[in-house]
Short mmCIF file of C-alpha atoms and ligand atoms in Angstrom, two decimals:
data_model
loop_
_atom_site.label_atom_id
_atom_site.label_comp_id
_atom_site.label_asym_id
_atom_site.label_seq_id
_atom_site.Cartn_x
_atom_site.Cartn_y
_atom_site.Cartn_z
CA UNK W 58 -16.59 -1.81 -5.21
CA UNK W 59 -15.89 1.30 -7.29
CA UNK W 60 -17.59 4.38 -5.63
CA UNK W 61 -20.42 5.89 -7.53
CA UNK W 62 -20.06 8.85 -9.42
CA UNK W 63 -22.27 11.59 -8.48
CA UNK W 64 -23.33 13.63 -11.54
CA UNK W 65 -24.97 17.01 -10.04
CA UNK W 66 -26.28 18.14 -12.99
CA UNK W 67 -28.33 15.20 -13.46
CA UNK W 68 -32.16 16.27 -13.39
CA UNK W 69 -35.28 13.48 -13.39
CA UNK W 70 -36.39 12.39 -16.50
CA UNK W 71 -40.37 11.70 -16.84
CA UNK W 72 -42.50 10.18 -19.01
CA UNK W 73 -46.73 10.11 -19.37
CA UNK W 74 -49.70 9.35 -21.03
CA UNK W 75 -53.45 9.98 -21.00
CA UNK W 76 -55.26 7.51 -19.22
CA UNK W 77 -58.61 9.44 -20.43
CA UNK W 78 -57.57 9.32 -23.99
CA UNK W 79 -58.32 5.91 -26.56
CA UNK W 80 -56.05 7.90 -29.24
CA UNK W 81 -58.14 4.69 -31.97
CA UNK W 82 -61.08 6.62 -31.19
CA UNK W 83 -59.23 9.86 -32.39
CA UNK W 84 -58.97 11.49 -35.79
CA UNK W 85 -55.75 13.61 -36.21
CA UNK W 86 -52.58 12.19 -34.41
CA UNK W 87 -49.78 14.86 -34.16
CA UNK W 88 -46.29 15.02 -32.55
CA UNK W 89 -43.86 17.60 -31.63
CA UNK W 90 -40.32 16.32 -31.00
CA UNK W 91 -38.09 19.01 -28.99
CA UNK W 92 -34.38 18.45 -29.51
CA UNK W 93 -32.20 20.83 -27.03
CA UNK W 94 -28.72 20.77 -26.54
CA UNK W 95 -29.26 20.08 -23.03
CA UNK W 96 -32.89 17.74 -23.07
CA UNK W 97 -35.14 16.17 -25.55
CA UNK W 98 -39.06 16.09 -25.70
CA UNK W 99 -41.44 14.32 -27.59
CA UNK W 100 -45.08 15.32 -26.96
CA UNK W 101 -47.95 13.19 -28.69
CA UNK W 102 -51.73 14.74 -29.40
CA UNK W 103 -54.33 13.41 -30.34
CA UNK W 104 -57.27 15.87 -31.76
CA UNK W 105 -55.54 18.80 -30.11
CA UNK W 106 -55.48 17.21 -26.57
CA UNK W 107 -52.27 16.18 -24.74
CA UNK W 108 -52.06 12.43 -24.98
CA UNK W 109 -48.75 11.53 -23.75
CA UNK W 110 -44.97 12.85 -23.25
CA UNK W 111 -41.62 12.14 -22.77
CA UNK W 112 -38.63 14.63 -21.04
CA UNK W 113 -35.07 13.17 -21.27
CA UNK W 114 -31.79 14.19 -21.76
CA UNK W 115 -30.26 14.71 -24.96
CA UNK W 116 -27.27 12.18 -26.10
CA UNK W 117 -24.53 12.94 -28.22
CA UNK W 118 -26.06 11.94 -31.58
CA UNK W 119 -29.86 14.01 -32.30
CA UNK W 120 -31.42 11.13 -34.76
CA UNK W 121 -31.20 9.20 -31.80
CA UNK W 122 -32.31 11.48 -29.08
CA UNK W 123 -35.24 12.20 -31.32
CA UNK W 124 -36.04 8.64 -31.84
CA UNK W 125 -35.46 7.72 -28.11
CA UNK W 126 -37.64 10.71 -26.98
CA UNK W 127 -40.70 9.86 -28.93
CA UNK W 128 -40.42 5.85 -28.13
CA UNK W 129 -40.42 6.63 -24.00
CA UNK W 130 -43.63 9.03 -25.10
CA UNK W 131 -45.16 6.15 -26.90
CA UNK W 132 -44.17 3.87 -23.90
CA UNK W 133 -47.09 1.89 -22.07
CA UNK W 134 -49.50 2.74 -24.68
CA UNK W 135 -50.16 0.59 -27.92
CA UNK W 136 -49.59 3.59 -30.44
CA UNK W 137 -46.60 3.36 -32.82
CA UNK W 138 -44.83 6.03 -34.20
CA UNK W 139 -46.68 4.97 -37.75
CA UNK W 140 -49.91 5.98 -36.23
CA UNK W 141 -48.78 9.45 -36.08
CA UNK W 142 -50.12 11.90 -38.86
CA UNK W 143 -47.81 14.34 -38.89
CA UNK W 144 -44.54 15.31 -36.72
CA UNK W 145 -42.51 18.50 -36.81
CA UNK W 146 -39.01 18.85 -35.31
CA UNK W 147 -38.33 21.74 -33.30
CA UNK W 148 -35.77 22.70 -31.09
CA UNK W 149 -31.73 23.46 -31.56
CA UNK W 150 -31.31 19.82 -33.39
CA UNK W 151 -34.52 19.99 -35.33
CA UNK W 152 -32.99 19.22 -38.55
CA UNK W 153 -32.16 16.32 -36.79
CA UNK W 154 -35.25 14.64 -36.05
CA UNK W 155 -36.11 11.74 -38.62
CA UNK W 156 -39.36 11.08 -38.33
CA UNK W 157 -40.48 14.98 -38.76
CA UNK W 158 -42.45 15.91 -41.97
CA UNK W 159 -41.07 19.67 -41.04
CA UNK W 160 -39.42 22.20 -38.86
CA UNK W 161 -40.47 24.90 -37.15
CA UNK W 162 -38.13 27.19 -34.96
CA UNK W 163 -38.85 26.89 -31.38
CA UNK W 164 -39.52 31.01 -30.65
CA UNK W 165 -42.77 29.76 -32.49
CA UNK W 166 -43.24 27.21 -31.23
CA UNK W 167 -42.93 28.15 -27.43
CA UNK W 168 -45.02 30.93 -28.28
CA UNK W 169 -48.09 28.82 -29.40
CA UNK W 170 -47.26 26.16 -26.56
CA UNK W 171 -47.76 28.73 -24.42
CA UNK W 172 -50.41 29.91 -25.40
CA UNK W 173 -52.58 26.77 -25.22
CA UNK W 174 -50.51 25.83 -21.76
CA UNK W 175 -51.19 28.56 -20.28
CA UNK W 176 -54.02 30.21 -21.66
CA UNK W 177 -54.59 33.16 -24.45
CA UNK W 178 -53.82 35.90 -22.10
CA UNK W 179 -49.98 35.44 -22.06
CA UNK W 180 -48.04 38.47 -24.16
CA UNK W 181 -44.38 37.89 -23.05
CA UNK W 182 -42.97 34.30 -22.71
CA UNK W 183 -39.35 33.98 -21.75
CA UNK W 184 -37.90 30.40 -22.79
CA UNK W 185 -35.33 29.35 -20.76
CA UNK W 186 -33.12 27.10 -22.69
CA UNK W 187 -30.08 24.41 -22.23
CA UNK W 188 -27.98 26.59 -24.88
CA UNK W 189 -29.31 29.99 -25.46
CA UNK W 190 -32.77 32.03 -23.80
CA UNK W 191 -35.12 33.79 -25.27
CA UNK W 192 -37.19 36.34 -25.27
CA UNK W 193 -40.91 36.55 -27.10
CA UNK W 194 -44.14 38.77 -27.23
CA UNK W 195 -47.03 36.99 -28.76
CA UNK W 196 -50.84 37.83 -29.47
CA UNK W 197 -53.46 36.15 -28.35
CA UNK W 198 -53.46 33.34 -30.70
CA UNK W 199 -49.77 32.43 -29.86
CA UNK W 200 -48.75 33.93 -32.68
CA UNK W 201 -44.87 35.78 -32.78
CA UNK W 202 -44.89 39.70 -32.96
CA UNK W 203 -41.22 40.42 -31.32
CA UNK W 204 -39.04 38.29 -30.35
CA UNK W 205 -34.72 38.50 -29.37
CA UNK W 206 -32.49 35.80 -28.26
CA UNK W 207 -29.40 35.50 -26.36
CA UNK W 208 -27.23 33.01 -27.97
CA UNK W 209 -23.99 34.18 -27.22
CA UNK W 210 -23.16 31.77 -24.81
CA UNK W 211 -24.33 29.85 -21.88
CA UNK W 212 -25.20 32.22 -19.05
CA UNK W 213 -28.07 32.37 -17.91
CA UNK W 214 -29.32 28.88 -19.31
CA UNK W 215 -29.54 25.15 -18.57
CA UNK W 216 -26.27 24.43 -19.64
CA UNK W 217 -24.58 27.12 -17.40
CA UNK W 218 -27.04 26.38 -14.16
CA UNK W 219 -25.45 22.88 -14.82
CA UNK W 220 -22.43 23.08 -14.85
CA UNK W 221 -22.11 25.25 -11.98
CA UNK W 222 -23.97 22.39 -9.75
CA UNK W 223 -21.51 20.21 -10.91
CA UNK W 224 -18.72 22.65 -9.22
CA UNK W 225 -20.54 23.36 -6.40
CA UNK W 226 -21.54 19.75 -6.11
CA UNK W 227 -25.06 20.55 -5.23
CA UNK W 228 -27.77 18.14 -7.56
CA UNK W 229 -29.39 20.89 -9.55
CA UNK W 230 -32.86 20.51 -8.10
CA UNK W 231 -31.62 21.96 -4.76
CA UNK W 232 -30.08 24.78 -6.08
CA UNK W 233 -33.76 26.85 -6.18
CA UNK W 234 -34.27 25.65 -2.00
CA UNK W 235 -31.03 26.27 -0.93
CA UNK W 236 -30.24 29.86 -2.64
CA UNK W 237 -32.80 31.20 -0.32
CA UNK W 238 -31.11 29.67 2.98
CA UNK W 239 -29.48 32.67 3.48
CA UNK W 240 -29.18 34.83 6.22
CA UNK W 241 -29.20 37.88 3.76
CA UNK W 242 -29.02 38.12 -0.26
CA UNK W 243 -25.70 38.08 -1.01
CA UNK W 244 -24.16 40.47 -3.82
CA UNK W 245 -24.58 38.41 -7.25
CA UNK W 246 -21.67 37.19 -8.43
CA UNK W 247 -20.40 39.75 -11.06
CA UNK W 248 -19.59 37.50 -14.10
CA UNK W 249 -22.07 34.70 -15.42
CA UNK W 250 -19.97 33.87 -18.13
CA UNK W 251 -19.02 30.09 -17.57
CA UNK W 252 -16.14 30.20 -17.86
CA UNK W 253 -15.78 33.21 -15.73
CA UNK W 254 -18.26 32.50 -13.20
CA UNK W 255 -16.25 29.21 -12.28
CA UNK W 256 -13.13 30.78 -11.46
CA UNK W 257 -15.18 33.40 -9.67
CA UNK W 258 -16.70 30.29 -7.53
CA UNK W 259 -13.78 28.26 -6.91
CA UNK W 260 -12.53 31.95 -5.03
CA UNK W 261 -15.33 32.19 -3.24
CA UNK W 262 -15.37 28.60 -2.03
CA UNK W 263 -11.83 28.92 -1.45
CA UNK W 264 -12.74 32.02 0.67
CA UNK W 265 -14.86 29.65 3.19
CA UNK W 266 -17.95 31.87 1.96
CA UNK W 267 -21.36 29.39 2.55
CA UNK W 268 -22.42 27.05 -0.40
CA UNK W 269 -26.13 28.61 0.22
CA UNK W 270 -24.66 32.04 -0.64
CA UNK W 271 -22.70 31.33 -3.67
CA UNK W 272 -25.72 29.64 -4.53
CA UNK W 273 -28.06 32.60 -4.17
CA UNK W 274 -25.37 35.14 -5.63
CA UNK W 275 -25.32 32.52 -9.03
CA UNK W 276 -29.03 32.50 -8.80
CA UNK W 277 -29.03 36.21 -8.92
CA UNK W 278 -26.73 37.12 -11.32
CA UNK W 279 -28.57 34.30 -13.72
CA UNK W 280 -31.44 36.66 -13.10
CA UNK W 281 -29.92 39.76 -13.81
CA UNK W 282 -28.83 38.54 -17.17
CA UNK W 283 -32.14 37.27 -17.95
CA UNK W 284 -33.65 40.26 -16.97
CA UNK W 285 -31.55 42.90 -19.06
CA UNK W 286 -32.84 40.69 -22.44
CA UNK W 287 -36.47 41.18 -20.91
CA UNK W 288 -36.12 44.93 -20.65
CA UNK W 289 -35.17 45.53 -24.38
CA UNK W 290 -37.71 43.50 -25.27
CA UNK W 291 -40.29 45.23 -22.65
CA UNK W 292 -41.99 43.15 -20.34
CA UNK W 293 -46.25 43.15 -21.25
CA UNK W 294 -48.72 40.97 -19.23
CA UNK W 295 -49.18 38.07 -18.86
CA UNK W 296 -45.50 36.90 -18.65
CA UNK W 297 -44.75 33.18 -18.46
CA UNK W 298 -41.34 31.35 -18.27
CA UNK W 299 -40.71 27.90 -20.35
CA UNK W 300 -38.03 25.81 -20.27
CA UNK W 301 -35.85 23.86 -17.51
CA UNK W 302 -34.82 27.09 -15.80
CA UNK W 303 -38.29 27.91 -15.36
CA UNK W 304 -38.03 25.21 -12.71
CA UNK W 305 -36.05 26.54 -10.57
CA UNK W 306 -37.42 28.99 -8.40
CA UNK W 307 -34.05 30.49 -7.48
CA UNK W 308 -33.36 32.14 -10.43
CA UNK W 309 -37.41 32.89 -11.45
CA UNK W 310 -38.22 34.37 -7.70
CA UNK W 311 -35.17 36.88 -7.90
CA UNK W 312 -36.19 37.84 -11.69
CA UNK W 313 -39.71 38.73 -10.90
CA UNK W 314 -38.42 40.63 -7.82
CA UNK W 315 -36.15 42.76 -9.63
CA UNK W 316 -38.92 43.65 -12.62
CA UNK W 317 -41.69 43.29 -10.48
CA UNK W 318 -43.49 41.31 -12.63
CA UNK W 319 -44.87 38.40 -11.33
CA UNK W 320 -44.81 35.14 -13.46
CA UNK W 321 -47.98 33.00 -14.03
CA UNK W 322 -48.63 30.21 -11.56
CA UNK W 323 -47.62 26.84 -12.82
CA UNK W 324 -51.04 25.26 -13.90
CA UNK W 325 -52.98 24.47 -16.88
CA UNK W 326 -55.05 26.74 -18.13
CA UNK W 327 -57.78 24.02 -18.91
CA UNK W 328 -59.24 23.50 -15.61
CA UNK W 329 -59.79 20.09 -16.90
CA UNK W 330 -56.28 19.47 -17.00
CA UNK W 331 -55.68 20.51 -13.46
CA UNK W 332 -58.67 18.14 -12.17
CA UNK W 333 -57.63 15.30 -13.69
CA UNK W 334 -53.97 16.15 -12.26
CA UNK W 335 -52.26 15.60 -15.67
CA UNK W 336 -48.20 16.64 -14.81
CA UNK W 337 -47.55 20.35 -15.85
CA UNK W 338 -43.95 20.32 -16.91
CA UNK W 339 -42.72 23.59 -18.43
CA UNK W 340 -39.90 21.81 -20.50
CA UNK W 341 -42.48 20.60 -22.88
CA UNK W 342 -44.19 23.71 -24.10
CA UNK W 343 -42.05 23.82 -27.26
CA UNK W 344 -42.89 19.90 -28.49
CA UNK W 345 -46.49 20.73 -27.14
CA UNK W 346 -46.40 23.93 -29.79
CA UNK W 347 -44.95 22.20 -32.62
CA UNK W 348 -47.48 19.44 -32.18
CA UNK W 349 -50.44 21.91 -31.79
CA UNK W 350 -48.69 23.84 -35.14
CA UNK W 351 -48.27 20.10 -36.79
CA UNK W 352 -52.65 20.08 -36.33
CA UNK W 353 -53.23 23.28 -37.40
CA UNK W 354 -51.03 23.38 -41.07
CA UNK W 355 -53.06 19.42 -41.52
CA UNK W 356 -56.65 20.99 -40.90
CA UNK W 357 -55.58 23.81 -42.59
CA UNK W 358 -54.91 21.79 -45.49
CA UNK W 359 -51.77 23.12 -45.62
CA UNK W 360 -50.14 19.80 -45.52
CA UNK W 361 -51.01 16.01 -46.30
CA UNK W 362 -51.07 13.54 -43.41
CA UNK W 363 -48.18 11.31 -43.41
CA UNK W 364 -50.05 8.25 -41.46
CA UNK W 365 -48.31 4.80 -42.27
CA UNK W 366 -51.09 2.74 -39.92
CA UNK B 84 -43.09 40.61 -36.39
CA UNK B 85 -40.55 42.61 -35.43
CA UNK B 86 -37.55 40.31 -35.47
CA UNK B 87 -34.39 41.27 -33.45
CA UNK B 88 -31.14 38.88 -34.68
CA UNK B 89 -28.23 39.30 -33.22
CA UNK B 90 -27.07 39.81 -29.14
CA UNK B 91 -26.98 41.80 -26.27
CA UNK B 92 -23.72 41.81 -23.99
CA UNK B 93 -22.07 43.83 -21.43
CA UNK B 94 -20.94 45.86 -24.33
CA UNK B 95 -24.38 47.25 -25.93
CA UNK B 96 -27.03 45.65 -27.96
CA UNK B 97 -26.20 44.42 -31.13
CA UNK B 98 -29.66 43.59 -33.20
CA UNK B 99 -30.69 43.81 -36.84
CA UNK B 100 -34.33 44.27 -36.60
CA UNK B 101 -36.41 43.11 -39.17
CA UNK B 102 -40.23 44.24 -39.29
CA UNK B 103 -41.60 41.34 -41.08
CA UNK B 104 -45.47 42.73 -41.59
CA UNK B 105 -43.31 45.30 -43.69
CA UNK B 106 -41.51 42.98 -45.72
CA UNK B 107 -42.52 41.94 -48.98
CA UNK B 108 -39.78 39.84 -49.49
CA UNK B 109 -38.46 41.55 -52.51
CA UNK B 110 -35.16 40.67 -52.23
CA UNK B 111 -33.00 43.90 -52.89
CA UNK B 112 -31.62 44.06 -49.23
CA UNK B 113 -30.06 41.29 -50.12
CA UNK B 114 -28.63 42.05 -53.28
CA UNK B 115 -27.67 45.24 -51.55
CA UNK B 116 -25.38 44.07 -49.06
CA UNK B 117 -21.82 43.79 -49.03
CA UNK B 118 -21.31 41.39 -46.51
CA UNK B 119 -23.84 38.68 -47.69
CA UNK B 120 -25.46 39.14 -44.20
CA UNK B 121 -29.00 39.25 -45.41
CA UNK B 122 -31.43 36.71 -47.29
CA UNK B 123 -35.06 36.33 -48.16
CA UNK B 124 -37.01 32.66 -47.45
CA UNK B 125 -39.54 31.20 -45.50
CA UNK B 126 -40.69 32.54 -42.98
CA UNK B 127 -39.42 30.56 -39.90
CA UNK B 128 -41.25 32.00 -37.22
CA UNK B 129 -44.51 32.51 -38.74
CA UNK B 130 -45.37 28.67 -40.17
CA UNK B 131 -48.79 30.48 -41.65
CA UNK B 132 -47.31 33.04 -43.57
CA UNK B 133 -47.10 32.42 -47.26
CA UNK B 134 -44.62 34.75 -48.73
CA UNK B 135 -40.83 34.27 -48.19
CA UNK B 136 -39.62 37.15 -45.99
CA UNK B 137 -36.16 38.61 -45.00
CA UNK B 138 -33.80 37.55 -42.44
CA UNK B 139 -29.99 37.39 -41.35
CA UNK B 140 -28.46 34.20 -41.93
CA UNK B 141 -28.29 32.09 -39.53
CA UNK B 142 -24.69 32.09 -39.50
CA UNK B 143 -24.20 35.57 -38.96
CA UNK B 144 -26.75 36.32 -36.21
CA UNK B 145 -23.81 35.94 -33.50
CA UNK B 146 -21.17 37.92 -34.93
CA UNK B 147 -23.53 40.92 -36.45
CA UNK B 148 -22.27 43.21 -34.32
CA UNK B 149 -18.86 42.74 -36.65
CA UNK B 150 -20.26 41.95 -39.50
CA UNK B 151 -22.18 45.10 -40.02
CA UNK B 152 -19.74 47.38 -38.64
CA UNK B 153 -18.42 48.54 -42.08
CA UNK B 154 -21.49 49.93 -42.74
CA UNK B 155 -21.65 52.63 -39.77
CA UNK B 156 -24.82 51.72 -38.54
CA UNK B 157 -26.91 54.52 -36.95
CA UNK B 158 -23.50 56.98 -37.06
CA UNK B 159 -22.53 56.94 -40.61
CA UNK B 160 -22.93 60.07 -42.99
CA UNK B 161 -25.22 57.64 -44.90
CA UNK B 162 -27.77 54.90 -44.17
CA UNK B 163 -26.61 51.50 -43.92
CA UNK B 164 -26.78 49.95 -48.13
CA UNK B 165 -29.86 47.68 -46.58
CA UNK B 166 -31.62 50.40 -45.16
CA UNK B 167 -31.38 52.59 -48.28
CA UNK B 168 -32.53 49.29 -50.50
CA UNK B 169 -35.64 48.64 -48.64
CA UNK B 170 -38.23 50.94 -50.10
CA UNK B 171 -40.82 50.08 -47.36
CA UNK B 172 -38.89 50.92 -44.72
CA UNK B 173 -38.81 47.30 -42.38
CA UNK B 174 -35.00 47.45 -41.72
CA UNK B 175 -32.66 49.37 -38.68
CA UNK B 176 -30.65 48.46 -36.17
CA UNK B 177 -30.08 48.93 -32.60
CA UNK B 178 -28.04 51.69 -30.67
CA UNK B 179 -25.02 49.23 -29.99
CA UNK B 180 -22.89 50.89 -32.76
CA UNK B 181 -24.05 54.64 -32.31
CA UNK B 182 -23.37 54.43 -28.80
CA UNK B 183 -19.59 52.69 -29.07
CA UNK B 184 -18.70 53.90 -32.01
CA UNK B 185 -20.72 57.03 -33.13
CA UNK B 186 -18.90 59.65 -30.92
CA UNK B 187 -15.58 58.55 -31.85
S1 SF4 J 413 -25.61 47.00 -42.30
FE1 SF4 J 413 -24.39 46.49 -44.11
S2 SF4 J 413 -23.56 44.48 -43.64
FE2 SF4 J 413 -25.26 44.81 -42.23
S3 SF4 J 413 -27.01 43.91 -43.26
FE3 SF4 J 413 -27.01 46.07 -43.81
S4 SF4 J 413 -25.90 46.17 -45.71
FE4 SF4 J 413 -25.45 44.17 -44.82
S1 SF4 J 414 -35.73 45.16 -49.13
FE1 SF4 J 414 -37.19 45.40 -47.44
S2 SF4 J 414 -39.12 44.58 -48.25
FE2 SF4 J 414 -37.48 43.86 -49.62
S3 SF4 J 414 -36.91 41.84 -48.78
FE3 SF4 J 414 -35.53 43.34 -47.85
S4 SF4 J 414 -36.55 43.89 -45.92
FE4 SF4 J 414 -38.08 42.88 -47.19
#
């Protein structure tokens, strides 16, 4: 029997939907479909209330992706993607979403996702992306008043946190746990370049130095990068983190240490949400904020709904 | 909005800020600039806002820190042609090329 290969990178895929919610009973239908270069999301509302998800990873072709994403969302429940007023693609392959009316770039979009996520009082939201991260002040409607992005290339994102659990052959949800096994906080590494950083690995685990540490020095350097876009854009309160990265607590426990800023818990800000234990997942916030923006341009009258059934 | 395109790496910060509640979208920093950096459309990070606004093309927003350096930004005798165009004053850049370049 061939021996199973282990991909490290590989992180869980989820999908949900609203057991409180008969979406026939609703009025407006919207959807937000996230296309990363690392993960795709589809989130479905129905009357401004989260009615169901989906999180997986993005293929090699974005029509699909798109179309994949929003059929897991739609999974289990007897909604079809022609019941859905109006969709809006966001996301690095937005103009690759075929069933979007529109597009909308997702520094607005994680801004207003944010917002309703996490409540009105959030000012600075940091989205952590597969391909790029940035970094956005908002009012308190959501709305964008500063924003600045790092797309240069792939440190301190997804797609870099990846690939360097693929080296170090750790599965990428471990990587947050184990960078704090250590007896003391290593020196970060001094390059998170990718390319760099992997030569500057291989050394180290070449040298015999402890997986935990080159763990915790990756984990910090990620940080440090992350944190020197933060401080040009100036950090105001509340600060939240989107985005995969903002799983892993690795890389968001060493940022807030080194701005001393701490990052809003992990809940909904509708206590609601939080009783009725519906899954907070911070990779959704920008297909939650297109979907939110996709209600608020149709009640707006700003656009016509696009409903097929 | 203040609007920051560009990047930040180990060598400096490298942004062309636009301040969008400035803009007007008129149009004549783009017809001002050499390089073809600039343009005016939608606005794609305010889905609300009506007029069309200014921006750098998308294209250009990770090699600005080139593309602009003809112009002497922030250490040239004169403003930068898109600064000088915009009469209401919603265009500068960051230190990046005073600080690498200025004292040269
Ligand atoms: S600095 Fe020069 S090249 Fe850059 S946007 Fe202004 S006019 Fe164009
Ligand atoms: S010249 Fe100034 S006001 Fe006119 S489009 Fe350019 S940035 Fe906007």
């Amino acid at each position: 029997m061939a021996e199973e290969v282990r991909e490290f990178w590989r992180w869980p895929e989820s999908h949900w939907a609203n057991p409180d919610i008969d979406w026939k009973q609703g009025k407006i239908i919207t959807s937000g479909v996230d296309v990363g270069s690392v993960s795709t999301q589809a989130v479905i509302m129905v009357d401004g209330e989260l009615y169901a998800f989906s999180s997986t990873r993005t293929g090699s072709d974005s029509p699909d992706s798109a179309l994949k994403g929003l059929s897991i969302a739609l999974e289990g429940t007897s909604m079809t993607a022609d019941n859905i007023d109006y969709c809006i693609g966001t996301g690095y392959g937005r103009v690759n979403v075929p069933m979007a009316q529109q597009t909308i770039t997702e520094i607005a979009c994680h801004a207003r996702g944010a917002n309703f996520v996490y409540g009105s009082a959030v000012r600075t939201v940091m989205d952590m992306g597969g391909q790029d991260c940035k970094a956005i002040r908002c009012d308190e409607r959501g709305k964008v008043i500063k924003f600045m992005m790092n797309d240069k290339c792939a440190a301190g994102t997804g797609r870099g946190m990846e690939v360097f659990a693929d080296l170090i052959g750790v599965p990428v949800w471990e990587i947050g746990p184990r960078s704090f096994q250590v007896e003391k906080e290593p020196p970060m590494i001094s390059s998170t370049c990718v390319v760099f950083a992997k030569s500057e690995v291989v050394g180290l685990l070449e040298e015999g130095e402890p997986e935990n540490d080159i763990i915790a020095a990756y984990c910090a350097a990620m940080a440090h990068r992350i944190v020197e876009l933060l401080n040009r854009l100036g950090v105001e309160k509340e600060f939240a983190i989107t985005g995969g990265i903002a799983k892993n607590e690795g890389v968001v426990k060493r940022l807030e240490k080194e701005i001393d800023v701490k990052t809003m818990e992990k809940v909904w800000h509708n206590p609601e949400y939080n009783s009725r234990n519906y899954p907070f997942d911070t990779q959704i916030i920008g297909a939650l904020g297109a979907a939110l923006f996709a209600m608020a341009l149709l009640e707006r009258g700003r656009v016509k709904s696009a409903r097929k059934a | 909005m203040l609007a920051n395109y560009g990047f930040k790496d180990g060598s400096g910060d490298w942004f062309l800020v636009i301040d969008t509640d400035k803009c007007d979208g008129c149009g004549k920093c783009e017809a001002a600039c050499p390089a073809n950096v600039l343009e005016v459309g939608p606005d794609e990070y305010d889905p609300f806002r009506e007029e069309p606004v200014a921006k750098v093309r998308e294209e250009e927003r990770k090699k600005i820190r080139y593309s602009c350096a003809s112009c002497r930004p922030g250490y040239g005798e004169e403003p930068t042609p898109c600064v000088i165009a915009c009469e209401s004053g919603a265009i500068y850049h960051s230190e990046g090329w005073k600080f690498l370049y200025g004292k040269q």
